[in-house]
Tab-separated table of C-alpha atoms in Angstrom:
chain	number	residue	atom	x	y	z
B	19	UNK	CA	44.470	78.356	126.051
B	20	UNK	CA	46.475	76.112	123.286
B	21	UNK	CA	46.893	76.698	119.625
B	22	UNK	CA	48.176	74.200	117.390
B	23	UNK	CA	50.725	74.944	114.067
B	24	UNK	CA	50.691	73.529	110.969
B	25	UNK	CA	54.027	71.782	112.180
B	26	UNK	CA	52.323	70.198	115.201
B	27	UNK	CA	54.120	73.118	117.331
B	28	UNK	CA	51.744	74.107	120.434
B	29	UNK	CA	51.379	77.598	121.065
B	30	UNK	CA	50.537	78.653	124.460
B	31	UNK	CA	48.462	81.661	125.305
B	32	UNK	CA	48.159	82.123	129.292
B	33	UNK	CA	45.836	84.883	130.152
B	34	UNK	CA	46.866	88.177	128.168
B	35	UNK	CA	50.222	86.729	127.412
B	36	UNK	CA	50.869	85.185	124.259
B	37	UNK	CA	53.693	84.590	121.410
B	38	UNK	CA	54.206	86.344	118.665
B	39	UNK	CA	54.922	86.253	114.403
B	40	UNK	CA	53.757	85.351	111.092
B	41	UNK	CA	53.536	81.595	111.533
B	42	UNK	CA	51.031	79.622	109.934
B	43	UNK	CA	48.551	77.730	112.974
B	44	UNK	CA	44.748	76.325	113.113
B	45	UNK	CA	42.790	77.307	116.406
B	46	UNK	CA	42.204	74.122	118.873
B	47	UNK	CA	40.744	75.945	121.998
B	48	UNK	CA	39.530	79.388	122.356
B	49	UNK	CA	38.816	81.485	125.116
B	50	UNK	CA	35.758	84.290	125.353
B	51	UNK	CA	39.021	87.358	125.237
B	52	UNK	CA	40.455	85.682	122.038
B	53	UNK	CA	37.251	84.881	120.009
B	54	UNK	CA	38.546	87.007	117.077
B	55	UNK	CA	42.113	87.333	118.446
B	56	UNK	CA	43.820	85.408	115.043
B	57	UNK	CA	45.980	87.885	112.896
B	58	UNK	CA	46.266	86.634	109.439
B	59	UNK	CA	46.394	82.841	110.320
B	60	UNK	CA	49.056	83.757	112.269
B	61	UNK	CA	49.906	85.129	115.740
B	62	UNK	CA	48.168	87.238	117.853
B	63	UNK	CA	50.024	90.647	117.182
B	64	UNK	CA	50.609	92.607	120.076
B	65	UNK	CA	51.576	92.343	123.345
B	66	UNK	CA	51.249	94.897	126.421
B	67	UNK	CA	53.280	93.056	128.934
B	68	UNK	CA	56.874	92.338	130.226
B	69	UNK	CA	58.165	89.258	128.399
B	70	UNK	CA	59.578	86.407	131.306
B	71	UNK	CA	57.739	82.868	129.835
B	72	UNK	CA	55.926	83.551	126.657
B	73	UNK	CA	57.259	82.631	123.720
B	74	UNK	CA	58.074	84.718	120.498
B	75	UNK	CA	58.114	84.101	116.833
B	76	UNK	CA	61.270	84.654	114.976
B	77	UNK	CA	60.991	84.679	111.387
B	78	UNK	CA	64.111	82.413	110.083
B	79	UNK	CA	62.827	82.223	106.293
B	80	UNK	CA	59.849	82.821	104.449
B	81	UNK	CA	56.786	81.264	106.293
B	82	UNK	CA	59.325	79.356	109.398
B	83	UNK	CA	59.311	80.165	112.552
B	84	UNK	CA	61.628	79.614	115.550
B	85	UNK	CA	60.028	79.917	119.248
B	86	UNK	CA	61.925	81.953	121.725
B	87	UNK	CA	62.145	83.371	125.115
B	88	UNK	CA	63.556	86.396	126.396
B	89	UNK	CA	65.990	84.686	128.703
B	90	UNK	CA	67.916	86.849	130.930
B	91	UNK	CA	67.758	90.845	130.399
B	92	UNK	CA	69.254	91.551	133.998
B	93	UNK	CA	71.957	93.448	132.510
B	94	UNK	CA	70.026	94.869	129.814
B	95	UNK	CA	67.941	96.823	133.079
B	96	UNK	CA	71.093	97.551	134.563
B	97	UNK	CA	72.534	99.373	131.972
B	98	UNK	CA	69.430	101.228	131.726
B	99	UNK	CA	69.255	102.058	135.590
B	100	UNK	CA	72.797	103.537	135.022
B	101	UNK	CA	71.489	106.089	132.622
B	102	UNK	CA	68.715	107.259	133.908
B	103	UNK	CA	70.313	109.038	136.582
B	104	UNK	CA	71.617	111.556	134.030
B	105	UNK	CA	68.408	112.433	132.366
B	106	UNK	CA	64.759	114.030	132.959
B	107	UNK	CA	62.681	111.527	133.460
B	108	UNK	CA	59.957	113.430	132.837
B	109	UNK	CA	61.397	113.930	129.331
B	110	UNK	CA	59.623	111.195	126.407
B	111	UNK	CA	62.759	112.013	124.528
B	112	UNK	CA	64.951	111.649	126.459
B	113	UNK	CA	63.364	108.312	128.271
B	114	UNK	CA	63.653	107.013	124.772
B	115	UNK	CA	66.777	107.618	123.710
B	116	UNK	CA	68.470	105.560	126.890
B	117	UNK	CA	66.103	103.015	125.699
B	118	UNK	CA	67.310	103.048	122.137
B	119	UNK	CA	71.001	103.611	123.732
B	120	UNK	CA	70.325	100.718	126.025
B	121	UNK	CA	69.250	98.235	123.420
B	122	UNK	CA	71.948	99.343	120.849
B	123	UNK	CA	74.600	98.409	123.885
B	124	UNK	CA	73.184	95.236	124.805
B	125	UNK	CA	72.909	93.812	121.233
B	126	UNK	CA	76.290	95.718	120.565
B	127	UNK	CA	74.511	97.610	117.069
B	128	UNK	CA	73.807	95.622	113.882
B	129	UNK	CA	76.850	94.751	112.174
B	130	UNK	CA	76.046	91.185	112.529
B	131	UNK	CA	72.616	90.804	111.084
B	132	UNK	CA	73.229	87.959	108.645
B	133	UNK	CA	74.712	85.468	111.676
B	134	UNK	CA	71.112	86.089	113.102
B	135	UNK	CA	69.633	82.886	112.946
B	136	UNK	CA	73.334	81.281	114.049
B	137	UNK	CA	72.156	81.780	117.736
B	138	UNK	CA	68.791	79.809	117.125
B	139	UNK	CA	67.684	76.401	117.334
B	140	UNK	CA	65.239	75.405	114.876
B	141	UNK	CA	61.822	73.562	115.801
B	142	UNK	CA	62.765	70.750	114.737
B	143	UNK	CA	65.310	69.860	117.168
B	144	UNK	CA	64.815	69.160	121.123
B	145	UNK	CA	67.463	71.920	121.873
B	146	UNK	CA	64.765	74.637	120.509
B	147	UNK	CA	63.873	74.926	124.061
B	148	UNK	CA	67.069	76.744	125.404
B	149	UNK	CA	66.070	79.668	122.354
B	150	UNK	CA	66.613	82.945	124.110
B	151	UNK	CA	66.930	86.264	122.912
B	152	UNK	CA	69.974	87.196	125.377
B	153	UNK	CA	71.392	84.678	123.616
B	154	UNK	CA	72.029	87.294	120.930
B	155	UNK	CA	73.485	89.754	124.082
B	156	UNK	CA	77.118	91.347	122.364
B	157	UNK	CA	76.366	89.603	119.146
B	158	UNK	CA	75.544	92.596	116.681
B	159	UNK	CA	72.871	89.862	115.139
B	160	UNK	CA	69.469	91.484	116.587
B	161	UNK	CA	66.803	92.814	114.411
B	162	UNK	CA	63.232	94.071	115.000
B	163	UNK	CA	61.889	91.497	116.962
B	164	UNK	CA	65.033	91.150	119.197
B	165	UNK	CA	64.928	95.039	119.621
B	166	UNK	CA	61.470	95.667	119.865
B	167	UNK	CA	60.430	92.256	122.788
B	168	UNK	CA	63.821	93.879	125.055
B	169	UNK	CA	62.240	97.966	124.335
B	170	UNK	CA	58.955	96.449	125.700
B	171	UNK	CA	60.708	94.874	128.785
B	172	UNK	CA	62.669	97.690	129.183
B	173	UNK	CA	60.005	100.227	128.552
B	174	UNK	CA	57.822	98.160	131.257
B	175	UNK	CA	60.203	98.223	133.921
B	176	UNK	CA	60.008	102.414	133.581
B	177	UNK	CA	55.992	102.750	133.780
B	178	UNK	CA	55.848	103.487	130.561
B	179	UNK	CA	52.253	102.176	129.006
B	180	UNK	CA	54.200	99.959	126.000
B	181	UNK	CA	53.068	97.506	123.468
B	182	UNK	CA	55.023	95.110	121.243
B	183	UNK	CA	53.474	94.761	117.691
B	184	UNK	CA	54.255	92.635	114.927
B	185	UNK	CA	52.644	93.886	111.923
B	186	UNK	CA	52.864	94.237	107.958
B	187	UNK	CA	54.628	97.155	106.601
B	188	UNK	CA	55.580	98.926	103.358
B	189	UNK	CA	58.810	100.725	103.902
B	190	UNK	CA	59.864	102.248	100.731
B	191	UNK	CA	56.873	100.277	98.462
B	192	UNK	CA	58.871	97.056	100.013
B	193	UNK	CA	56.486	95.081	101.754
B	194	UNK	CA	57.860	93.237	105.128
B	195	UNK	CA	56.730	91.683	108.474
B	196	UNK	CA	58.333	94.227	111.253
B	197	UNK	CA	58.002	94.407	115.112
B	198	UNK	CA	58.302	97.809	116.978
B	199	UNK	CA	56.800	99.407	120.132
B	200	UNK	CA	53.127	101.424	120.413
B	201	UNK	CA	53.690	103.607	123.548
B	202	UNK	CA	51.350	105.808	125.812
B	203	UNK	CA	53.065	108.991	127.894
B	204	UNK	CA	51.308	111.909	129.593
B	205	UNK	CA	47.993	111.512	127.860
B	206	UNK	CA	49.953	110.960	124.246
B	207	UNK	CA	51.152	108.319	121.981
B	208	UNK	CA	53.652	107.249	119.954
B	209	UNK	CA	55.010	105.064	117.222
B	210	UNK	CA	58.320	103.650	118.665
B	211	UNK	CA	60.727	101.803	116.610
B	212	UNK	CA	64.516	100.482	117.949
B	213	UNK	CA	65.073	99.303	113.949
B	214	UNK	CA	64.176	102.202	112.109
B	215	UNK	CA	64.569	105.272	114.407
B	216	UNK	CA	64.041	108.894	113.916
B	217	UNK	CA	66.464	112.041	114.155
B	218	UNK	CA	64.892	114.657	117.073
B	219	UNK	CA	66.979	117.382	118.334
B	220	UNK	CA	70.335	116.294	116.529
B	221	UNK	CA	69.970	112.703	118.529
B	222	UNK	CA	68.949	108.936	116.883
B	223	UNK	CA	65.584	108.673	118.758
B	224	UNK	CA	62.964	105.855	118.026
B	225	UNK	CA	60.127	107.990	118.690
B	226	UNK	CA	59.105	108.124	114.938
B	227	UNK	CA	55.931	110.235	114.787
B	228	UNK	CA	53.044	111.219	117.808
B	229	UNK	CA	49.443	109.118	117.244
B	230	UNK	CA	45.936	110.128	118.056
B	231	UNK	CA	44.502	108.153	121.071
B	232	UNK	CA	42.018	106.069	118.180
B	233	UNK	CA	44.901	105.088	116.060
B	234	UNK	CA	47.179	103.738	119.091
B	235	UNK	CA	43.764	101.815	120.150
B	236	UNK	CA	43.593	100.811	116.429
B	237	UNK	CA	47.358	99.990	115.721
B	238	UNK	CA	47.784	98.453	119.614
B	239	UNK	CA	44.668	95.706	118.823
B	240	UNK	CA	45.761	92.271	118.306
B	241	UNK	CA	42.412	91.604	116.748
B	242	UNK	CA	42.478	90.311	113.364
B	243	UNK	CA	39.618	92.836	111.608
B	244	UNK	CA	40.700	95.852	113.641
B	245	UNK	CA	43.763	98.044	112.873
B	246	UNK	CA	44.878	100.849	110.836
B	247	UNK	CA	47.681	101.894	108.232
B	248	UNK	CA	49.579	104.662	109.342
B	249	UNK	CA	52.161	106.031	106.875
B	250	UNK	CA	55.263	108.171	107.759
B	251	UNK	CA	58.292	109.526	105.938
B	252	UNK	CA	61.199	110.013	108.128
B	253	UNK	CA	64.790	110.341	108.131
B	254	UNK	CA	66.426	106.942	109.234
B	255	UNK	CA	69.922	107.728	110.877
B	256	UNK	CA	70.899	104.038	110.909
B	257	UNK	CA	70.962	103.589	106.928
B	258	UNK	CA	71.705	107.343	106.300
B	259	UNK	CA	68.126	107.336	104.120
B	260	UNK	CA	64.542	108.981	103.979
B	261	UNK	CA	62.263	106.094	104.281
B	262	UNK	CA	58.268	106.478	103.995
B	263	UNK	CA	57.062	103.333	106.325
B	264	UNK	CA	53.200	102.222	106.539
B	265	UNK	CA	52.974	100.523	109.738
B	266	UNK	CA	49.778	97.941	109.728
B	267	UNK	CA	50.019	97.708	106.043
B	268	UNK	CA	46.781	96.359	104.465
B	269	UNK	CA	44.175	97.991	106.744
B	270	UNK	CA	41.108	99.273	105.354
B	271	UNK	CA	41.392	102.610	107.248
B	272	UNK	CA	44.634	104.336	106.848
B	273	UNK	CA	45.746	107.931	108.110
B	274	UNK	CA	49.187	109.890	107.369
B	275	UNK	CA	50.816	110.966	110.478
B	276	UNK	CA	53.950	113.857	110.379
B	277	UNK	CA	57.246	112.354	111.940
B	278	UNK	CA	58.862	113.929	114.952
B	279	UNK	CA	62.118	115.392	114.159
B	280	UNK	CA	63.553	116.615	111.099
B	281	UNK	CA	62.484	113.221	108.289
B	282	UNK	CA	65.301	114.512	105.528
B	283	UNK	CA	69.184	113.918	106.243
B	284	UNK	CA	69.662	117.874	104.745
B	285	UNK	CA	68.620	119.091	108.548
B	286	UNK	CA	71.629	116.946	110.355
């Protein structure tokens, strides 16, 4: 199946697998599993595989998009491999933690955020095509899609029943276009989020708050008149704030979940 942008950009969808943002694009062909499957003109929002071909949005400015790949994890599962021989991996907390530690060490933190979009090709040029998101390995420059497409690979590769969404928000009364990680786990689900993570048990986790099964079916859909906003306040260790984040902002059903953890910094 083959969308066409605005730009004149294809955008390939093969089988369940497709590519991911807030770019602008018209449908050309449609398939009978993606009859409603456009998400605010844009991208088909979620994602419940293991990235290797697909491509995925990257927001470089307001309304632009850059296509990229995931390129070449290996060492990102290696790392991960070396950890979880020291935990119980039985243990959703402590599964994501290594995950959050793991993605944290590959992208070495977030000191670099504003080079970003120096490791990126735009469209517009032929060498768009070697766009990778280990191209960002070590750099400090990842954000929330960066984070969120290597959690899902990484999440994959453990069992672990993981999507990768791209949604609005309102963090704050700030609205924003953010990607994090639905997850399933022993008959429960979670909000999971690598950018914004949550304090549980004294340790930077990015389990933020536990879902019902009908709001991860609801928040997981990539179907443009299905979702639902799901506010949370919880205490962000990165930024050292409380933060009150509506995930799926817009929806006409909306629900207010508790966070996991302690959500003020008095607890630490």
């Amino acid at each position: 199946m083959e969308y066409i942008r605005n730009n004149g950009t294809k955008v390939i969808v093969d089988g369940d697998k497709v590519q991911y943002g807030e770019g602008t694009m018209r449908k050309q062909k449609i398939g009978a599993n993606f009859t409603n499957g456009i998400v605010h003109g844009g991208y088909l929002s979620s994602f419940n595989g293991s990235f290797n071909e697909e491509l995925i949005g990257i927001e470089m400015g307001i309304g632009d998009i850059v296509n990229a790949k995931i390129g070449d994890i290996k060492y990102a599962y290696e790392l991960l491999k070396s950890k979880i021989n020291n935990i119980d991996s039985a243990d959703i907390f402590e599964l994501s933690r290594i995950v959050l530690e793991t993605v944290n060490e590959y992208f070495n933190g977030l000191d670099n955020i504003d080079a970003r979009m120096d490791y990126y090709y735009c469209d517009d040029f032929e060498e768009s095509e070697n766009n990778r998101i280990s191209n960002l390995k070590g750099t400090g420059a990842a954000m929330c899609v960066e984070r969120s497409a290597l959690a899902q690979n990484l999440l994959k590769s453990l069992g672990i029943n993981s999507f990768f969404k791209t949604s609005g928000i309102i963090k704050n009364n700030n609205k924003e276009v953010h990607s994090y990680n639905l997850i399933e786990f022993n008959n429960k689900y979670y909000i999971f989020d690598t950018s914004m993570p949550n304090l549980i048990n004294g340790k930077i986790n990015p389990l933020i708050a536990e879902i019902d099964k009908e709001t991860f079916t609801l928040l997981s859909s990539p179907i443009s008149d299905i979702g639902i906003s799901t506010t949370v306040s919880h205490y962000n260790p990165y930024r050292d704030i409380d933060v009150t984040i509506t995930y799926d902002s817009g929806r006409e059903k909306q629900v207010e979940v508790n966070p996991l953890g302690e959500n003020n910094k008095k607890h630490l």
